[in-house]
Amino acid sequence: MTQGTNPFGHSITDDDIVETLSFFDDWEDRYKYIIDLGKELPAMPEELRTEERKIRGCQSQVWINTRLEQGRLEMDVDSDAFIVKGLLGVVLAAYNNKTPAQVLAFDVDDYFGKLELLSHLSPTRGNGLRAMVARIQSIAAEAAQAS
Amino acid sequence: MTRSHFDAEAIRADFPILQQEVNGHPLVYLDNAATTQKPEAVIEAISHYYRCDNANVHRGAHALSDRATVAFEQARERVAQFIGSPKASQLIWVRGTTEAINLVAQSWGRQQLKAGDRVLVSYLEHHSNIVPWQLVAAATGATVEPIPITVDGDIDLAAFDALLDERVKMVSVNHVSNALGTVNPVAEITRKAHAVGAKVMLDGAQATAHFPVDVVALDCDFYAFSGHKLFGPTGIGALWGRESLLEAMPPFLGGGEMIETVSFAGTTFNSLPFKFEAGTPNIAGAIGLAAAIDYLAGIDMNAAAEHELSLLEQSLELAKDVSGLRRIGNPAQSVGIFSFVLEGVHPSDLGMLLDQQGIAVRTGHHCTQPLMDYYQVPGTVRASYAMYNTAQDVERLFQGIHKAKRLFG
């Protein structure tokens, strides 16, 4: 897959994820789904996996690349850990293809709460999720200021 | 495979925290190298202190302060005895091993190290036994150099011999590796270091819970360990030092308690151990640590050590049935620590899936980035056993690993 064909935020929305995850009761099915989501996330091209795009303080390597396309945020993310990738997909489903104002207005804790994945947003987890969300929100804030 | 007859279940019943469920499964706590759990006796000792005996120590003029001071100083004697210290005054209370190493690096190091001096630490070391030396080296012009290890995760003694010369002033190594479980031949390392005139500091954080430590027999110059790795509370640890060295060292932190007289014309310092204990100490912590040592005195610690090793043996056996699982390290002597990687599964992902099954392990670099770089892994999954872990815990771990593997297809 190439840049721009990221399904998250386009064909896979946050509502889709909330709905699908609510079907699964046991942890194995839930995490299988998250792993599969991770597999659907396009790999970030090697040349984009730079130090500036890395999120610090994570157990796995996590990168984010952001662009503004016609006033909407488009992000590519990658990680060398599959569950982390899947969780990044969950974040992108909510934030991709949104205006900066929409990103800033989105209640990510509530979203993760509904998914029963709130523990993964905990700042103690070295999975980069909280830092990724913070990075996206600050990029959105900058973009909102600029416009 | 020998099964130990040590009654781990009985021990486990003394630890209230182990009786809970996590994510709908009974907790399997395998992160003891990160911190150990506390028996009721320790929790009770701390609660009792705050309910009945709390007061500031050393300065008081009343009954409570007498009781608190007696309990605090008796705790010091107990801990000193535990590691074979000739005198209680050689036992300095600190927050933990990290603070102990910083104390020696700053107090002994700034005074003794000069440009061209060398400090040797091993590739196994925890960051807490690397960074303090780097900080003092930067300030004094000394260098910090790594002692190579073998692919099995043992300190390479031949390489160590080759590094030793009269410019080496300090050798600081871990007694037991937190990441791999390696038990280092520290008595021999100490002899070799002393032969060139170097001092020796030992990081005992991962040792004291697993076997007896005798600082006089080891003949080291400094020994550090943490209460929370020994079934005691967090925020308390001990630095033991050779008396002549401690007497010669300048203070570390300044303030109340560590002074004799204070004036703006000049200040004089208190004698050992108080010279190194500025401010109100972690009184409850010291009492809790002594209570932990008392609790352990009622347990056959040799049998406990054998039991932990039988869990490691069981792990190695079960690991054979997991394709793609590779143990990291294979040291000559080990405590019950099992560090591994699983092909195709990032350690952090495996940790998450084990957590979903109520199994607590640690994943990542374990504060030993140079060691992880040496093995060229981003991190490992580490199961670290204590005396209250059971054969069933190990079975659950491996069932959990198999389940996690299946999810990755």
Coordinates of C-alpha atoms in Angstrom, one line a residue, chain A residues 8 29-41 82 86, chain B residues 407-408:
Chain A
F8 CA -8.2 4.2 8.9
D29 CA -11.0 -12.5 20.1
R30 CA -10.5 -8.8 21.0
Y31 CA -6.8 -8.9 20.7
K32 CA -7.0 -11.0 17.5
Y33 CA -9.1 -8.2 16.0
I34 CA -6.6 -5.6 17.2
I35 CA -3.7 -7.6 15.7
D36 CA -5.6 -7.9 12.5
L37 CA -6.2 -4.1 12.5
G38 CA -2.5 -3.7 12.9
K39 CA -2.0 -5.8 9.8
E40 CA -4.3 -3.6 7.8
L41 CA -2.3 -0.5 8.7
F82 CA 1.7 -5.6 16.1
G86 CA -3.4 -2.2 16.0
Chain B
L407 CA -3.1 -15.1 18.1
F408 CA -0.2 -14.1 15.9

